[in-house]
XYZ file of C-alpha atoms in Angstrom:
675
model
C 48.549 12.482 -112.971
C 49.532 8.942 -114.427
C 49.060 5.637 -112.552
C 52.411 6.073 -110.382
C 51.305 9.539 -109.095
C 47.864 7.660 -107.867
C 49.524 5.034 -106.056
C 52.411 7.591 -104.736
C 49.061 9.548 -103.072
C 47.133 6.873 -102.033
C 50.537 5.109 -100.162
C 50.768 8.387 -98.731
C 47.500 8.139 -97.186
C 48.779 5.340 -95.451
C 52.698 5.930 -94.778
C 53.749 5.489 -91.206
C 50.419 4.626 -89.980
C 50.362 2.716 -86.501
C 49.758 -0.353 -88.065
C 47.054 -2.478 -85.612
C 49.482 -3.697 -83.339
C 48.014 -4.815 -80.250
C 46.542 -8.392 -80.323
C 43.521 -9.386 -78.324
C 43.064 -12.778 -78.833
C 47.408 -13.267 -77.614
C 46.577 -10.935 -74.593
C 43.514 -12.959 -73.622
C 45.201 -16.233 -74.140
C 48.355 -15.249 -71.815
C 45.501 -13.179 -69.570
C 43.844 -16.812 -68.715
C 47.575 -18.761 -68.153
C 48.242 -15.530 -65.662
C 44.665 -15.293 -64.001
C 44.835 -19.362 -62.794
C 48.395 -18.497 -61.379
C 47.376 -15.898 -60.185
C 44.808 -18.071 -58.254
C 47.701 -20.635 -57.864
C 49.633 -17.678 -55.816
C 46.779 -16.723 -53.803
C 46.201 -20.101 -52.642
C 49.862 -20.476 -51.848
C 50.425 -17.519 -50.237
C 47.189 -18.274 -47.528
C 48.803 -21.450 -46.273
C 52.233 -20.243 -45.908
C 50.491 -16.974 -43.830
C 48.831 -19.726 -41.886
C 52.449 -22.145 -41.243
C 54.156 -18.632 -40.425
C 51.408 -18.305 -38.085
C 50.783 -21.698 -36.457
C 55.144 -21.623 -36.207
C 55.465 -18.137 -34.487
C 52.425 -18.548 -32.460
C 51.647 -22.196 -31.577
C 54.764 -24.047 -32.287
C 53.098 -26.444 -34.932
C 53.171 -27.358 -38.203
C 50.037 -26.669 -39.529
C 48.618 -24.282 -42.682
C 44.981 -23.931 -40.444
C 44.466 -20.458 -41.014
C 43.921 -18.715 -37.561
C 44.767 -15.347 -35.749
C 47.180 -14.835 -33.557
C 45.004 -13.783 -30.916
C 44.631 -16.644 -29.116
C 48.379 -17.328 -28.460
C 49.007 -17.953 -24.821
C 52.834 -16.378 -25.470
C 52.531 -13.495 -22.983
C 55.701 -11.430 -23.274
C 57.589 -13.290 -26.045
C 54.462 -12.009 -28.467
C 56.795 -8.672 -28.679
C 59.650 -10.287 -29.442
C 58.061 -12.452 -32.459
C 57.299 -10.191 -34.710
C 60.558 -8.241 -34.156
C 62.384 -11.423 -35.795
C 60.120 -11.674 -38.488
C 60.354 -7.749 -38.918
C 64.503 -8.763 -39.300
C 64.102 -11.177 -41.486
C 62.159 -9.150 -43.894
C 64.710 -6.225 -43.277
C 67.541 -9.228 -44.584
C 65.611 -9.954 -47.451
C 64.684 -6.107 -48.548
C 68.478 -5.291 -48.273
C 70.115 -8.635 -50.053
C 67.275 -9.355 -52.370
C 65.080 -6.225 -53.686
C 64.002 -3.836 -52.084
C 60.842 -3.598 -54.375
C 59.454 -5.904 -51.663
C 58.760 -3.301 -48.796
C 54.990 -1.422 -49.067
C 51.991 -2.412 -49.371
C 52.386 -3.534 -52.929
C 50.048 -1.633 -55.051
C 52.167 1.517 -55.467
C 55.023 -0.658 -56.665
C 52.970 -2.244 -59.145
C 51.827 1.398 -60.397
C 55.629 2.675 -60.450
C 56.154 0.079 -62.476
C 53.359 0.996 -65.342
C 54.741 4.360 -64.653
C 58.591 4.177 -64.856
C 59.276 0.859 -66.109
C 57.360 0.034 -68.960
C 55.386 -2.180 -66.494
C 58.747 -4.486 -66.261
C 59.014 -6.300 -62.821
C 62.480 -8.185 -61.893
C 61.233 -11.794 -61.585
C 62.790 -12.042 -58.311
C 60.015 -9.241 -56.874
C 57.129 -12.222 -57.792
C 59.085 -14.707 -55.155
C 59.964 -12.418 -52.485
C 57.198 -10.268 -52.412
C 54.964 -13.145 -51.211
C 57.520 -15.453 -49.090
C 58.373 -11.683 -47.563
C 54.553 -10.760 -46.958
C 53.856 -14.476 -45.370
C 56.645 -13.614 -42.473
C 55.885 -10.691 -42.158
C 52.024 -11.470 -41.572
C 52.442 -14.831 -39.778
C 54.880 -13.245 -37.038
C 52.075 -11.229 -36.708
C 52.164 -8.377 -38.831
C 48.573 -6.318 -39.283
C 48.383 -6.990 -42.605
C 46.579 -8.600 -45.754
C 47.318 -10.700 -48.201
C 45.994 -8.469 -50.728
C 48.057 -6.382 -51.412
C 51.239 -8.869 -51.844
C 49.470 -11.298 -54.104
C 47.975 -8.108 -56.030
C 51.950 -7.089 -56.380
C 52.900 -10.871 -57.083
C 50.175 -11.160 -59.964
C 51.228 -8.260 -61.509
C 54.853 -9.214 -61.320
C 53.781 -12.637 -63.020
C 51.754 -10.818 -65.247
C 55.045 -8.701 -66.302
C 57.341 -11.332 -66.246
C 54.662 -13.259 -69.368
C 54.957 -9.998 -71.158
C 58.463 -9.668 -70.927
C 58.814 -13.839 -71.546
C 57.035 -13.083 -74.716
C 56.826 -10.635 -77.493
C 54.935 -7.518 -76.091
C 54.488 -3.679 -77.138
C 54.370 -1.891 -73.646
C 50.577 -1.472 -73.808
C 50.094 -5.270 -73.887
C 52.419 -5.638 -71.086
C 51.025 -3.345 -69.367
C 47.214 -5.033 -69.760
C 49.129 -8.054 -68.445
C 50.284 -6.688 -65.250
C 46.717 -5.520 -64.326
C 45.243 -8.621 -65.260
C 48.014 -10.416 -62.685
C 47.296 -7.463 -60.270
C 43.066 -7.713 -60.657
C 43.357 -11.614 -60.363
C 44.919 -11.378 -57.184
C 42.590 -9.171 -55.606
C 40.041 -11.401 -57.531
C 41.454 -14.714 -56.047
C 42.019 -12.881 -52.671
C 38.878 -11.982 -51.646
C 36.530 -13.764 -53.843
C 35.376 -10.951 -55.849
C 36.135 -10.851 -59.365
C 33.993 -7.832 -60.721
C 36.260 -5.168 -57.844
C 39.305 -7.276 -59.432
C 38.552 -5.594 -62.764
C 37.557 -2.446 -61.727
C 40.458 -2.153 -58.742
C 42.830 -2.560 -62.244
C 41.023 -0.447 -63.983
C 40.981 2.364 -61.378
C 45.139 2.435 -59.473
C 46.533 0.574 -62.996
C 45.374 0.924 -66.410
C 43.239 4.197 -66.257
C 41.208 3.397 -69.728
C 37.567 1.732 -70.066
C 38.160 -0.538 -73.781
C 37.955 -3.877 -75.202
C 41.376 -4.183 -75.213
C 42.016 -4.028 -71.323
C 38.526 -5.316 -70.262
C 38.233 -8.583 -71.627
C 41.439 -9.942 -70.677
C 40.785 -8.012 -67.369
C 37.910 -10.643 -67.382
C 39.170 -13.500 -67.821
C 41.740 -13.782 -65.580
C 39.613 -12.400 -62.514
C 37.363 -15.191 -63.584
C 39.986 -18.006 -63.606
C 41.421 -16.601 -60.632
C 37.997 -16.504 -58.619
C 37.553 -20.088 -59.987
C 40.797 -21.559 -58.150
C 39.787 -19.937 -55.230
C 36.703 -21.677 -54.922
C 38.064 -25.058 -56.125
C 40.724 -25.017 -53.470
C 39.548 -22.214 -50.924
C 35.718 -22.991 -50.890
C 32.840 -20.918 -52.272
C 32.486 -18.909 -49.319
C 33.119 -15.190 -48.915
C 35.973 -14.438 -47.164
C 33.741 -12.338 -44.653
C 30.979 -14.232 -43.492
C 27.971 -11.716 -42.868
C 24.817 -12.719 -41.656
C 21.467 -10.868 -43.373
C 20.823 -7.113 -41.593
C 19.163 -4.263 -41.842
C 20.067 -0.855 -43.793
C 17.919 1.446 -42.833
C 16.599 2.536 -46.129
C 15.438 5.477 -46.069
C 14.718 6.453 -42.555
C 18.716 5.493 -41.543
C 20.054 8.223 -44.930
C 20.765 11.235 -42.479
C 22.980 9.180 -40.660
C 24.570 7.303 -43.433
C 25.688 11.588 -44.573
C 27.012 11.969 -41.879
C 28.915 8.825 -41.527
C 30.830 9.864 -45.451
C 31.805 12.840 -43.638
C 33.347 11.136 -41.031
C 34.936 8.202 -43.130
C 36.295 10.856 -45.367
C 37.972 12.499 -42.723
C 39.253 9.037 -41.086
C 40.827 8.214 -44.373
C 42.446 11.925 -44.749
C 43.570 11.783 -41.472
C 44.819 7.821 -41.854
C 46.695 8.663 -44.570
C 48.420 11.653 -43.641
C 49.595 9.790 -40.393
C 51.041 7.238 -42.819
C 53.245 9.430 -44.674
C 53.939 11.161 -41.413
C 55.198 8.243 -39.748
C 57.149 7.400 -42.718
C 58.921 9.957 -42.432
C 59.880 9.961 -38.778
C 61.314 6.214 -40.327
C 63.413 8.183 -42.407
C 64.772 10.650 -40.190
C 66.008 7.922 -37.965
C 70.484 7.932 -37.640
C 70.400 3.881 -37.857
C 70.377 1.747 -40.871
C 66.962 1.267 -42.878
C 67.858 -2.693 -42.132
C 66.823 -2.152 -38.875
C 63.493 0.396 -39.530
C 61.150 -2.503 -40.028
C 62.516 -4.382 -36.826
C 62.158 -1.048 -34.797
C 57.949 -1.071 -35.994
C 57.612 -4.623 -35.825
C 58.372 -3.555 -31.619
C 56.183 -1.217 -31.390
C 53.912 -3.629 -33.058
C 54.230 -6.591 -30.174
C 53.700 -4.282 -27.507
C 50.188 -2.974 -29.143
C 49.576 -6.738 -29.573
C 50.670 -7.593 -26.264
C 47.957 -5.244 -25.017
C 45.346 -5.633 -27.525
C 46.055 -9.061 -29.644
C 43.161 -8.753 -31.779
C 45.645 -6.216 -33.979
C 47.816 -8.914 -34.881
C 47.538 -10.682 -37.907
C 45.143 -10.789 -40.878
C 42.391 -10.259 -38.809
C 39.367 -11.677 -41.309
C 37.791 -13.521 -38.230
C 37.895 -10.049 -36.195
C 36.067 -8.480 -39.432
C 34.014 -11.537 -39.523
C 32.626 -10.534 -35.758
C 32.032 -6.844 -36.279
C 30.398 -7.292 -39.317
C 27.774 -9.049 -37.338
C 27.960 -7.192 -34.145
C 29.279 -10.017 -32.351
C 31.541 -7.115 -30.563
C 30.760 -4.555 -27.652
C 31.351 -0.956 -28.323
C 34.971 -0.757 -26.207
C 36.358 -3.438 -27.875
C 34.729 -1.854 -31.201
C 36.913 1.215 -30.079
C 40.176 -0.135 -29.036
C 40.335 -1.840 -32.673
C 39.357 1.241 -34.690
C 42.499 3.147 -32.890
C 45.063 0.701 -32.161
C 44.766 -1.304 -35.601
C 45.208 1.997 -37.517
C 48.298 2.695 -34.752
C 49.427 -0.711 -35.244
C 49.218 -0.619 -39.236
C 50.764 2.916 -39.378
C 53.759 1.760 -37.154
C 54.685 -1.172 -38.523
C 53.883 -0.315 -42.794
C 55.820 3.346 -42.402
C 58.647 1.498 -41.096
C 59.268 -0.283 -44.661
C 58.175 -3.935 -43.872
C 56.487 -6.010 -46.737
C 52.305 -6.582 -46.537
C 48.855 -4.931 -47.476
C 46.554 -2.221 -46.710
C 43.025 -3.457 -47.451
C 42.266 -5.963 -44.811
C 43.533 -4.145 -41.872
C 42.124 -0.652 -42.850
C 38.837 -2.717 -43.625
C 39.189 -3.779 -39.757
C 39.789 -0.486 -38.308
C 37.307 1.456 -40.402
C 33.974 -1.740 -39.893
C 35.196 -0.812 -36.131
C 34.845 2.781 -36.886
C 31.144 2.288 -38.355
C 30.102 -0.140 -35.677
C 31.259 2.291 -32.718
C 29.447 5.539 -34.717
C 26.365 3.123 -35.624
C 25.676 1.525 -31.463
C 26.846 5.569 -30.591
C 23.814 6.957 -32.687
C 21.438 4.444 -31.001
C 22.397 5.747 -27.403
C 21.715 8.925 -28.465
C 18.877 8.389 -30.544
C 16.946 5.722 -29.285
C 14.975 5.391 -32.149
C 17.335 5.385 -34.763
C 17.718 1.488 -34.984
C 20.580 1.618 -36.688
C 21.949 -2.046 -37.289
C 26.062 -2.048 -36.103
C 26.709 -4.599 -38.882
C 25.542 -2.497 -41.880
C 27.315 1.113 -41.032
C 30.362 -1.224 -40.132
C 30.112 -2.599 -44.149
C 29.615 0.557 -45.512
C 32.728 2.543 -44.107
C 34.442 -0.630 -44.818
C 34.581 0.453 -48.776
C 34.472 3.928 -47.952
C 37.038 4.900 -45.688
C 39.667 2.255 -48.100
C 37.574 4.003 -51.812
C 38.335 7.406 -50.584
C 42.307 6.802 -49.378
C 42.870 4.887 -52.658
C 40.413 7.012 -54.896
C 38.753 3.678 -56.370
C 35.709 4.642 -54.695
C 34.058 2.433 -57.311
C 35.982 -0.829 -57.480
C 35.207 -0.479 -53.578
C 31.543 0.085 -53.484
C 31.582 -2.802 -55.672
C 33.385 -4.541 -53.733
C 31.539 -4.411 -50.290
C 28.493 -5.709 -52.674
C 29.769 -8.534 -53.482
C 31.174 -10.162 -49.748
C 27.431 -9.422 -48.691
C 25.827 -9.759 -52.338
C 22.839 -7.914 -50.466
C 21.679 -5.398 -52.944
C 19.735 -3.528 -49.846
C 23.582 -2.306 -49.646
C 24.375 -0.770 -52.495
C 22.517 2.660 -52.210
C 24.235 3.404 -48.974
C 27.313 2.840 -50.025
C 26.802 4.651 -52.813
C 26.413 7.599 -50.925
C 28.887 7.012 -48.045
C 31.742 6.106 -50.512
C 31.219 9.459 -52.436
C 30.477 11.606 -49.647
C 33.642 10.187 -48.352
C 36.057 10.788 -51.278
C 34.923 14.061 -52.401
C 36.239 14.986 -49.141
C 39.182 12.998 -49.432
C 39.453 15.120 -52.851
C 39.308 17.753 -51.043
C 42.071 17.653 -49.135
C 44.633 14.655 -49.842
C 46.226 16.226 -53.503
C 47.693 12.561 -53.482
C 46.017 8.991 -52.503
C 47.757 6.561 -50.067
C 48.696 4.660 -53.249
C 50.294 7.107 -54.661
C 51.830 10.130 -52.682
C 54.914 8.013 -52.280
C 54.970 8.060 -55.950
C 54.529 11.920 -56.235
C 57.449 11.836 -53.397
C 59.654 10.365 -56.186
C 58.462 12.686 -58.878
C 56.020 10.425 -60.217
C 52.643 11.969 -61.664
C 50.035 9.475 -61.964
C 46.994 9.892 -63.574
C 43.540 10.027 -61.132
C 41.011 9.828 -64.108
C 40.225 8.835 -67.655
C 38.383 10.546 -70.267
C 37.496 10.252 -74.079
C 40.019 12.044 -76.578
C 38.182 14.521 -77.549
C 40.316 15.037 -81.182
C 38.653 10.873 -81.816
C 35.239 12.126 -81.837
C 35.757 15.134 -84.581
C 36.313 13.902 -88.471
C 38.873 15.961 -90.693
C 35.766 17.094 -92.698
C 34.306 19.425 -90.053
C 37.419 21.035 -89.315
C 39.605 20.861 -92.287
C 39.959 24.700 -94.146
C 37.631 24.446 -97.533
C 38.452 26.619 -100.783
C 42.201 26.629 -100.164
C 44.246 29.110 -102.481
C 46.108 26.655 -104.895
C 49.119 27.298 -107.306
C 49.689 25.360 -110.359
C 52.724 23.030 -111.522
C 53.365 25.380 -114.431
C 54.003 28.578 -112.096
C 58.092 29.446 -111.310
C 59.187 29.603 -107.602
C 59.895 33.457 -108.633
C 56.979 34.253 -109.070
C 55.115 32.668 -106.015
C 57.702 33.596 -104.218
C 56.574 37.198 -105.185
C 53.487 36.557 -104.205
C 53.785 35.477 -101.228
C 55.852 38.243 -100.138
C 53.255 40.649 -101.883
C 51.080 40.430 -98.296
C 48.233 38.703 -100.439
C 45.506 37.742 -97.431
C 44.784 34.581 -99.080
C 48.580 33.720 -99.021
C 48.972 34.607 -95.265
C 46.816 31.801 -93.245
C 49.211 28.646 -95.001
C 52.638 28.285 -94.737
C 52.131 25.220 -97.765
C 50.517 25.035 -100.739
C 48.503 22.539 -102.421
C 49.596 22.073 -106.305
C 46.477 21.488 -108.258
C 46.404 21.044 -112.518
C 44.126 22.913 -114.342
C 41.442 20.251 -114.627
C 41.386 20.055 -110.477
C 43.843 17.216 -110.279
C 46.170 16.857 -107.069
C 49.866 16.800 -108.031
C 51.842 17.915 -105.425
C 52.522 20.529 -102.605
C 54.964 23.030 -101.973
C 55.921 24.404 -98.783
C 57.626 27.911 -98.177
C 60.480 26.011 -97.006
C 60.437 24.347 -100.506
C 60.542 28.214 -102.117
C 63.499 29.073 -100.292
C 65.188 26.266 -100.975
C 64.911 26.670 -104.897
C 65.602 29.891 -104.715
C 69.063 28.817 -103.141
C 69.607 26.485 -106.191
C 68.261 28.722 -108.961
C 68.299 32.110 -107.802
C 66.780 32.875 -110.963
C 63.710 31.171 -109.471
C 62.962 29.841 -113.234
C 61.979 26.275 -112.283
C 58.431 25.660 -112.141
C 56.620 25.138 -108.367
C 56.432 21.118 -109.558
C 59.783 20.522 -109.541
C 60.488 21.705 -105.601
C 58.028 20.648 -104.268
C 57.321 16.667 -102.786
C 54.858 14.718 -105.193
C 54.539 11.840 -102.840
C 51.698 13.472 -100.951
C 50.851 12.372 -97.058
C 47.065 13.012 -97.486
C 44.413 12.891 -95.048
C 40.234 12.008 -95.618
C 37.143 13.602 -94.404
C 35.764 10.812 -92.212
C 39.116 10.392 -90.550
C 39.153 11.674 -87.083
C 41.796 14.929 -86.354
C 43.631 12.401 -83.901
C 44.378 9.953 -87.056
C 45.689 13.558 -88.852
C 47.676 14.844 -86.217
C 49.184 10.892 -86.018
C 50.037 11.154 -89.778
C 52.071 14.576 -89.007
C 53.919 13.883 -86.293
C 54.833 10.045 -87.518
C 55.752 11.736 -91.225
C 57.139 15.204 -89.453
C 54.857 17.448 -91.514
C 52.965 20.231 -90.247
C 49.857 20.250 -93.115
C 47.712 17.425 -94.797
C 45.727 17.582 -98.250
C 42.235 16.675 -97.606
C 41.673 14.033 -100.466
C 38.125 12.421 -101.593
C 38.144 8.563 -100.206
C 36.808 7.674 -103.674
C 39.267 9.727 -106.050
C 42.642 10.587 -104.063
C 43.298 12.801 -106.927
C 40.029 15.007 -106.023
C 41.389 18.064 -103.336
C 38.322 18.840 -101.116
C 40.383 20.969 -98.081
C 43.360 21.529 -96.360
C 44.416 20.756 -92.403
C 46.795 21.596 -90.477
C 48.253 21.212 -87.051
C 46.854 24.546 -85.459
C 42.980 23.740 -87.110
C 43.574 19.991 -84.767
C 44.645 21.505 -81.745
C 41.856 24.012 -81.608
C 39.653 21.044 -81.338
C 40.746 20.699 -77.756
C 40.928 24.176 -77.841
C 37.175 24.457 -78.414
C 36.728 21.293 -75.584
C 38.389 23.401 -72.811
C 36.111 25.586 -73.784
C 33.338 23.708 -73.547
C 34.945 22.780 -70.039
C 35.162 26.466 -68.822
C 32.596 29.015 -70.607
C 29.350 29.528 -68.195
C 26.147 29.861 -70.328
C 23.945 32.070 -69.016
C 20.805 30.626 -67.922
C 17.501 31.587 -67.680
C 17.229 32.871 -64.741
C 20.524 35.843 -64.991
C 18.618 36.818 -67.991
C 14.973 37.134 -66.860
C 17.659 39.762 -63.825
C 19.255 41.097 -66.536
C 16.518 41.952 -68.746
C 15.822 45.490 -69.802
C 18.938 46.316 -67.609
C 21.822 48.141 -69.421
C 24.138 45.702 -71.056
C 21.896 42.586 -71.190
C 24.111 39.637 -71.069
C 27.058 38.580 -72.548
C 27.494 36.036 -75.142
C 29.692 33.904 -77.202
C 29.923 33.304 -81.120
C 32.574 31.132 -83.243
C 33.114 31.647 -86.787
C 35.604 32.678 -89.526
C 36.535 35.956 -90.365
C 35.214 37.174 -93.762
C 35.945 41.432 -92.940
C 37.771 43.579 -90.552
C 38.379 46.967 -90.058
C 38.959 49.699 -87.813
C 35.773 49.255 -85.595
C 33.833 46.234 -86.780
C 34.475 42.787 -86.885
C 32.121 40.354 -89.544
C 31.827 37.128 -88.502
C 30.168 34.179 -90.443
C 28.778 31.967 -88.129
C 27.304 29.466 -90.246
C 25.434 30.196 -92.648
C 24.570 34.099 -91.183
C 27.212 36.723 -90.878
C 27.465 38.913 -88.060
C 28.605 42.494 -88.141
C 29.889 43.462 -84.514
C 31.205 46.565 -83.121
C 35.052 46.569 -81.426
C 36.315 49.799 -80.134
C 39.641 47.596 -79.405
C 42.848 47.093 -81.314
C 42.726 43.160 -82.654
C 46.073 42.545 -83.358
C 46.584 39.593 -85.917
C 42.849 38.884 -86.811
C 42.799 38.510 -91.121
C 39.884 37.399 -93.060
C 39.760 33.369 -93.445
C 41.077 33.446 -89.476
C 38.485 31.082 -87.292
C 37.933 33.333 -83.982
C 35.583 32.901 -80.805
C 33.881 36.586 -80.281
C 32.276 37.147 -76.287
C 30.215 40.397 -77.026
C 27.603 41.843 -75.664
C 24.256 43.730 -76.816
C 23.850 47.124 -75.953
C 22.011 50.112 -77.104
C 20.639 47.159 -79.961
C 24.196 47.549 -81.297
C 26.927 43.760 -80.663
C 30.050 44.950 -79.109
C 32.762 42.926 -78.717
C 34.902 42.458 -75.539
C 36.919 39.783 -76.565
C 38.419 37.983 -79.770
C 40.041 35.190 -79.274
C 41.877 33.449 -82.243
C 41.328 29.680 -82.209
C 43.504 28.466 -85.934
C 46.844 30.320 -86.354
C 48.646 30.394 -88.966
C 50.818 27.064 -90.190
């Protein structure tokens, strides 16, 4: 092999490999800008809500944030939400229908459907429509619109600059997480929420920019809105460990509350879709229902941050808590189901906190010795219901903890949240965030895990001792060998071309042989003339994922494996089937239940024994036996069924049982097929 051939093989090792395209420094710098901007947006929206609330309910020009419940408008309180609903309807019809809803599903849809591209007008219309809807009495929170608006800003920055789809997704998530952090002064929860609902990955490339964005957004919040938490909660007793049985019960209640609320919301949404009138009028109709409820229960109007604080500090009687739990939920599903603009978090926090408070007061009434603190149970329920409904349990465990900064809240939060989440997973195929997307045919990931193929090295799965051909062998001679049924040649569709002194100079496939015979029917050409010599190769220390990537990007089905220090030295051979067998092994580990000690004790001495399984390479096949090499030993198994397609050299998994001192195969599964 000359120097040119060596260079060709070395070049082939790097051919069309994905280059490091993700720019961590660049994305982190952009995330800083996005985080600062999201903090400003949260401040502006917060003040806009205050302005519209004062104009609508108090006829004052003031940015002071206060609840609509203190108004003296009488029956006019029914009309004001309708006016807000009409304005939002106009904005949705003539501006963008993306402003409808509570924001987070729309951000998820942009990630799934549009490569994280959001229209510029959404960044303007969403916060404005939300401020109008909330300021005219809408029972919504500001966080959903801010999350969507922050995501829109991140997407716009990604579109303004030259970015990949992955970089743009991270920037969108940075904006969304920063919006959450800037609203509630909860930077850690903002990071986790973005990971759980938008990114579905935990990697340095996304975690670092997210932390930068949420840190700056929270800093802006501290400068402009003060250092206090959004909800003020006095020190309380979380009754640990004595209250654990009651927290278990609360977890069940919160789980079914999450299921019920989610189903009710989409039931109401379906009913609005069935109305025989234009969608333009839907927000106004929902607002009319809200106004009627708000006339009788004024605390359901507006964001309700002050009411949440009252619940957390046990300032409300059980009758009022019950009214809030029922009618805040009802007002929310009617309003949001109508297609107006607003966030879910704050209203669900209020309703679920009231539920938790009522639960604690009820237990104290039935079991006076329990001595439960309603505020503690309100806080735990607040995180559990929304966390279960949104499938973002970890984010809202951290969120509730960040609100109180009380470490004693962690244990009950963890317990109640995971119980509620387990119930929601059992009864809800989709979360409150993803149900709308599922109805549109969009599948969302609910879990993320390590790529198994990135953990396994090529050297662990490559075939060694591969049959090779010499450069001088003719095409006709090789074709005759392939047609003869030689089991050593039947396993692979391509054979490395190696010289007598062991140098890899090319590879020849079945397709190359057929083309060579078509061009020269005599077949007297040497195989080196028909097989490619500019090789795509792999190395034993690379991952199976890297090998598969090379195959896909170069449109080949197999790769010679060479020594990294000496690209002329062939050390193995890998094909797509061998790579996919890694995933098969992972599935086996997920599904195969091994016999435990107790089962072995029960079956000891019984006819048949315990089923077992082995994996290895076939070294011998007969009509009634199978020999499999497992590491350095050869297992001889009896077989009483036909083994179709199993040949020496195949990698198999065999399930067997020991009967009367013999190992009898029950199932033979081929793991790496011919390629």
